[in-house]
């Protein structure tokens, strides 16, 4: 297998840029898409037969606790990833992905075997390795002249995958698979595709000398380097981290409770199963088209400011579309699609374009993966907080009303914080220490 991988790598090195890009996007997109089959299908179940649970005097729904348990594991994984991903050698990434998926799938088997509510712990174990996958996959793509296209192609996977794997989960339940076995069964459908595409991803050649000249060389970062970087650019990075907490909380709520939201909008079980995947397709295409043009901006600082502009428009769209829905100008399906388009236009750049261009702008030696995992780690803390607040702080609000309130709040606060970050990086000028040919 190693010899075949080297042959593919050598072949790719001699291909035009568009052939390389298509290969890398397909491998990365499909690898991360397949990962979602081990992470999100459990959310397709309702688990209504399991009674609510009282914890420390607060009553939470069983499904809410399942989601919180997985998110806590996922969040801890992001904190560990700050060190692991930034120090991971390229030669070990594919093996690390395979190990993480194996642990996560095993945890889904335990979820089916261990009786409720004790199987809540199984989803914590499931989330613990999966938080590493994004950084491991993106490590094959960053630091290239075409990183925007590669990163957006990768990002399209989680926009589309979450709805698709939940649709698969719904279909398995409708076919007679028990709710607790459905997540393991969904994962089983994707084991072989996952293995194939990770192998192809491992065959992607490293950045060329031309890539390094355009985007700086990406090297592992030790603790001192990580601390120095964050301290130097603290105001801008702090604004981005705080708003990412809000964005992640909102995005995760929309994602995890999509079944309940569609039901509150008046759609039945069969309709919601189709809409989970179908409504995200135009969102995926729209975000791809919006962000892909950034690859044509050669100047890294200009691109960094441009992506801020796109993200501000995205968060504004969330609030405006919610207002239009509330006053009856647009229908529920159009609202959910517009919200998704605005949300992901603001959210997707964090995982690929934003920090890749930031590293290149300041000409720092390091990895975008480090910055991605700093924001990700704190972002999922916000996700847990929002879910607990829904069940404890606003138990009387319907899913629909709570989601509308969250949409307005996310739009306003995130737009303001994006402006703060934009002003900070707009004022940032390259110096003799951080200047590059693209700045």
XYZ file of C-alpha atoms in Angstrom:
439
model
C 0.000 0.000 0.000
C 2.873 2.340 0.777
C 4.366 1.745 -2.686
C 1.015 2.491 -4.343
C 0.641 5.673 -2.311
C 4.084 6.863 -3.439
C 3.208 6.122 -7.069
C 0.036 8.201 -6.794
C 1.983 11.011 -5.112
C 4.618 11.020 -7.852
C 1.907 11.032 -10.523
C 0.161 13.994 -8.900
C 3.397 15.985 -8.757
C 3.503 15.932 -12.548
C -0.128 16.959 -13.078
C -1.552 20.447 -13.765
C -2.884 22.408 -10.789
C -6.529 21.703 -11.585
C -5.979 17.919 -11.632
C -4.163 18.093 -8.311
C -6.918 20.276 -6.847
C -9.715 17.942 -7.960
C -7.908 14.919 -6.523
C -7.164 16.628 -3.188
C -10.702 18.007 -2.838
C -12.331 14.643 -3.559
C -10.048 12.862 -1.091
C -10.449 15.460 1.682
C -14.188 16.064 1.117
C -14.994 12.359 1.081
C -12.810 11.572 4.119
C -14.456 14.222 6.286
C -17.906 13.491 4.848
C -17.481 9.833 5.875
C -16.379 10.875 9.372
C -19.797 12.433 9.936
C -21.343 8.964 9.697
C -19.595 8.193 12.992
C -20.508 11.495 14.631
C -23.957 12.823 13.717
C -26.432 10.002 12.878
C -27.532 9.553 16.497
C -29.162 13.006 16.281
C -31.682 11.554 13.794
C -33.300 9.653 16.667
C -35.805 11.266 19.003
C -35.421 8.845 21.966
C -38.819 9.981 23.219
C -39.344 6.762 25.202
C -36.477 7.655 27.551
C -37.548 9.841 30.449
C -35.964 13.226 31.150
C -33.134 13.186 33.682
C -32.619 15.497 36.651
C -29.004 16.576 37.190
C -28.062 18.902 40.047
C -31.667 20.002 40.350
C -32.094 20.734 36.608
C -34.227 18.536 34.345
C -32.777 17.844 30.899
C -34.157 15.792 28.029
C -32.301 12.528 27.356
C -31.406 13.600 23.793
C -30.067 16.918 25.072
C -27.807 15.050 27.506
C -26.624 12.743 24.707
C -25.656 15.747 22.592
C -23.970 17.487 25.528
C -22.033 14.330 26.364
C -20.693 14.025 22.827
C -19.965 17.749 22.558
C -17.999 17.695 25.832
C -15.857 14.887 24.436
C -15.527 16.755 21.158
C -14.628 19.954 23.015
C -11.923 18.220 25.078
C -10.605 16.780 21.840
C -10.230 20.310 20.463
C -8.239 21.411 23.528
C -5.974 18.387 23.134
C -5.747 19.175 19.437
C -4.150 22.562 20.141
C -1.032 20.603 21.029
C -1.518 17.382 19.041
C -2.460 18.921 15.681
C 0.147 21.688 15.815
C 2.894 19.113 16.558
C 1.672 16.221 14.350
C 4.209 15.134 11.684
C 2.688 14.807 8.220
C 3.731 11.160 7.967
C 1.482 10.139 10.880
C -1.725 11.961 9.975
C -3.448 9.156 8.019
C -2.750 6.573 10.730
C -4.064 8.984 13.350
C -7.304 9.447 11.368
C -7.823 5.680 11.147
C -7.244 5.268 14.890
C -9.680 8.050 15.781
C -12.420 6.587 13.572
C -11.907 3.108 15.037
C -12.351 4.387 18.602
C -15.434 6.415 17.648
C -17.113 3.477 15.891
C -16.383 1.193 18.830
C -18.065 3.727 21.113
C -21.199 3.589 18.915
C -21.260 -0.184 19.347
C -21.166 0.309 23.104
C -23.949 2.895 22.756
C -26.145 0.138 21.317
C -25.139 -2.490 23.898
C -25.145 -0.460 27.118
C -28.694 0.270 28.398
C -29.981 3.838 28.660
C -29.252 6.136 30.404
C -25.846 4.624 31.178
C -24.906 4.726 27.489
C -24.632 8.511 27.720
C -20.940 8.001 28.537
C -20.485 6.156 25.225
C -21.155 9.319 23.246
C -18.570 11.169 25.319
C -16.058 8.502 24.260
C -17.318 8.800 20.678
C -16.706 12.566 20.571
C -13.287 12.430 22.215
C -11.279 11.294 19.130
C -13.487 12.829 16.431
C -12.523 16.406 17.283
C -9.038 15.666 15.922
C -10.185 14.726 12.412
C -10.591 18.215 10.936
C -7.069 19.303 11.831
C -5.589 16.042 10.580
C -7.396 16.301 7.237
C -6.769 20.036 6.754
C -3.076 19.454 7.455
C -2.839 17.837 4.015
C -4.294 20.967 2.358
C -2.957 24.082 4.069
C -0.052 26.244 2.944
C -0.739 26.008 -0.811
C -1.522 28.594 -3.484
C -4.899 26.882 -3.970
C -5.653 26.413 -0.267
C -8.893 28.451 -0.622
C -10.324 26.035 -3.155
C -9.109 22.997 -1.231
C -10.365 24.352 2.098
C -13.773 25.344 0.766
C -14.097 21.954 -0.910
C -13.344 20.300 2.397
C -15.722 22.599 4.265
C -18.562 21.700 1.916
C -18.378 18.201 3.383
C -19.705 19.095 6.820
C -22.393 21.426 5.451
C -23.817 18.571 3.389
C -22.755 15.532 5.429
C -24.668 16.278 8.604
C -28.005 16.356 6.813
C -27.166 13.336 4.652
C -26.070 11.030 7.479
C -29.107 12.011 9.546
C -31.263 11.199 6.519
C -29.526 7.813 6.299
C -30.177 7.323 10.000
C -33.863 8.205 9.548
C -34.156 5.737 6.662
C -32.555 2.978 8.738
C -35.017 3.650 11.571
C -37.909 3.598 9.097
C -36.552 0.268 7.781
C -36.755 -1.243 11.261
C -33.279 -0.662 12.730
C -33.643 0.177 16.478
C -32.771 3.772 17.391
C -29.835 2.741 19.561
C -28.332 0.493 16.843
C -28.900 3.056 14.084
C -25.703 5.118 14.739
C -23.477 2.006 14.606
C -25.265 0.766 11.476
C -24.845 4.148 9.773
C -21.131 4.073 10.542
C -20.894 0.571 9.088
C -22.150 1.926 5.744
C -19.160 4.289 5.584
C -16.238 2.201 6.903
C -14.943 1.108 3.498
C -15.364 4.541 1.822
C -13.588 6.113 4.801
C -10.606 3.769 4.443
C -10.334 4.319 0.680
C -10.466 8.100 0.809
C -8.052 8.434 3.743
C -5.589 6.347 1.717
C -6.015 8.738 -1.221
C -5.622 11.719 1.103
C -2.352 10.289 2.398
C -1.145 10.186 -1.225
C -1.423 13.974 -1.657
C 2.115 15.378 -2.157
C 3.490 18.032 0.223
C 3.473 21.755 -0.699
C 5.858 22.765 -3.470
C 8.548 25.442 -3.261
C 6.157 27.767 -5.110
C 3.453 27.101 -2.498
C 5.884 27.872 0.310
C 6.946 31.139 -1.324
C 3.311 32.261 -1.670
C 1.935 31.105 1.698
C 5.015 30.559 3.935
C 6.295 27.211 5.109
C 4.079 25.293 7.556
C 6.002 23.684 10.403
C 5.017 22.128 13.740
C 4.697 24.685 16.586
C 5.969 24.038 20.107
C 4.398 25.536 23.223
C 6.569 28.645 23.215
C 5.785 29.407 19.571
C 2.046 28.978 20.119
C 2.068 31.270 23.157
C 4.136 33.959 21.428
C 1.878 34.005 18.358
C -1.367 34.290 20.317
C 0.064 36.965 22.625
C 1.287 39.088 19.728
C -2.050 39.189 17.921
C -4.273 38.930 20.997
C -6.887 41.681 20.238
C -7.824 40.320 16.825
C -7.649 36.667 17.839
C -9.699 37.309 20.991
C -12.494 38.921 18.949
C -12.486 35.996 16.531
C -12.524 33.464 19.373
C -15.469 35.078 21.186
C -17.595 35.356 18.064
C -16.697 31.775 17.100
C -18.084 30.643 20.454
C -21.403 32.261 19.492
C -21.329 30.944 15.925
C -20.495 27.395 16.981
C -23.226 27.352 19.617
C -25.787 28.538 17.061
C -24.570 26.246 14.294
C -24.520 23.200 16.573
C -28.001 23.929 17.903
C -29.369 24.215 14.355
C -27.567 21.016 13.393
C -28.360 18.829 16.401
C -32.016 19.830 16.687
C -32.778 20.113 12.963
C -35.387 17.336 13.241
C -37.220 19.211 15.996
C -36.993 22.567 14.181
C -38.410 21.175 10.920
C -41.182 19.507 12.905
C -41.995 22.822 14.614
C -42.194 24.411 11.159
C -44.996 21.995 10.273
C -43.204 19.204 8.384
C -43.862 15.526 9.191
C -41.289 12.753 9.718
C -40.990 11.744 6.049
C -40.752 15.344 4.855
C -38.129 16.258 7.441
C -35.980 13.251 6.490
C -35.781 14.544 2.904
C -35.334 18.185 3.937
C -32.398 17.397 6.244
C -30.257 16.693 3.196
C -32.103 18.592 0.469
C -32.116 21.973 2.209
C -28.333 21.901 2.701
C -27.506 21.310 -0.974
C -28.184 24.914 -2.120
C -26.370 26.121 1.009
C -23.313 24.062 0.071
C -23.271 25.286 -3.528
C -23.828 28.907 -2.473
C -21.010 28.916 0.077
C -18.652 27.243 -2.400
C -19.318 29.913 -5.026
C -19.019 32.794 -2.550
C -15.725 31.708 -1.009
C -13.963 30.110 -3.959
C -13.295 33.482 -5.636
C -10.836 34.321 -2.817
C -8.238 32.108 -4.497
C -7.934 34.798 -7.187
C -6.794 37.392 -4.647
C -3.030 37.042 -4.578
C -2.318 39.617 -1.886
C -2.756 37.851 1.442
C -3.712 40.940 3.454
C -6.372 41.925 0.915
C -7.778 38.400 0.993
C -7.847 38.447 4.800
C -9.898 41.659 4.761
C -12.153 40.331 1.977
C -13.015 37.196 3.913
C -13.950 39.361 6.903
C -16.355 41.237 4.645
C -17.971 38.012 3.472
C -18.384 36.803 7.046
C -20.012 40.072 8.146
C -22.536 39.803 5.296
C -23.191 36.200 6.354
C -24.053 37.006 9.974
C -26.220 39.939 8.844
C -28.105 37.568 6.529
C -29.043 35.344 9.485
C -30.834 38.227 11.207
C -32.420 39.720 8.090
C -33.803 36.377 6.864
C -35.243 35.666 10.320
C -37.005 39.033 10.277
C -38.398 38.351 6.781
C -39.701 34.971 7.930
C -41.244 36.441 11.079
C -43.235 39.030 9.129
C -44.334 36.498 6.519
C -42.291 37.675 3.531
C -40.588 34.289 3.033
C -41.633 30.732 3.873
C -39.987 28.253 6.270
C -37.927 26.374 3.659
C -36.511 29.580 2.171
C -35.767 30.829 5.692
C -33.840 27.699 6.657
C -31.840 27.833 3.423
C -31.012 31.548 3.795
C -30.050 31.045 7.434
C -27.799 28.169 6.410
C -26.191 30.238 3.649
C -25.488 33.172 5.974
C -24.345 30.968 8.847
C -21.892 28.932 6.814
C -20.568 31.951 4.893
C -19.568 33.283 8.323
C -18.546 29.935 9.819
C -16.716 28.032 7.074
C -13.735 30.437 6.720
C -12.641 29.659 10.287
C -11.822 26.096 9.333
C -9.819 26.880 6.223
C -9.394 30.303 4.592
C -9.259 32.755 7.496
C -6.276 31.418 9.416
C -4.426 30.143 6.360
C -4.397 33.717 5.014
C -3.626 35.141 8.467
C -0.521 32.960 8.806
C 0.586 34.036 5.325
C -0.149 37.715 5.998
C 2.019 37.916 9.103
C 4.572 35.496 7.592
C 4.633 33.404 10.759
C 6.185 29.950 10.836
C 3.499 27.616 12.110
C 0.223 25.991 11.170
C -3.302 27.234 10.597
C -4.385 24.099 12.449
C -3.179 25.605 15.730
C -5.416 28.671 15.373
C -8.349 26.589 14.152
C -8.157 24.432 17.264
C -7.848 27.358 19.670
C -11.131 28.825 18.407
C -12.764 25.407 18.036
C -11.984 24.386 21.599
C -13.717 27.398 23.114
C -16.441 27.334 20.469
C -17.850 24.025 21.660
C -18.058 25.303 25.215
C -20.613 27.767 23.862
C -22.498 24.909 22.236
C -22.910 23.129 25.572
C -23.992 26.357 27.263
C -26.713 27.104 24.694
C -28.234 23.618 24.943
C -28.340 23.738 28.731
C -29.891 27.215 28.595
C -32.643 25.965 26.254
C -33.736 23.185 28.636
C -33.111 25.012 31.928
C -33.314 28.747 31.235
C -36.072 28.765 28.605
C -37.975 25.488 28.954
C -41.301 27.074 27.993
C -40.084 28.467 24.668
C -40.896 26.280 21.665
C -38.055 25.019 19.478
C -39.069 27.498 16.803
C -39.282 30.556 19.070
C -35.993 29.752 20.799
C -34.287 29.292 17.444
C -35.587 32.660 16.214
C -34.302 34.426 19.332
C -30.924 32.697 18.938
C -30.820 33.788 15.281
C -31.284 37.466 16.118
C -28.725 37.364 18.952
C -26.140 35.557 16.836
C -26.588 37.985 13.951
C -26.144 41.126 16.046
C -23.275 40.102 18.332
C -21.271 38.263 15.668
C -21.579 41.116 13.162
C -20.218 43.552 15.737
C -17.297 41.297 16.643
C -16.433 40.724 12.983
C -16.208 44.501 12.539
C -13.858 44.711 15.551
C -11.625 41.996 14.070
C -11.729 43.617 10.626
C -10.598 46.984 12.017
C -7.767 45.335 13.951
C -6.353 43.437 10.985
C -6.953 46.369 8.624
C -4.653 48.485 10.815
C -2.053 45.712 10.966
C 0.878 46.541 8.723
C 3.715 44.200 7.761
C 7.051 44.958 9.401
C 10.538 43.814 8.633
C 9.863 40.851 10.890
C 6.565 39.732 9.398
C 6.556 41.124 5.857
C 6.128 38.819 2.902
C 6.057 39.172 -0.839
C 2.264 39.053 -0.831
C 1.654 41.747 1.753
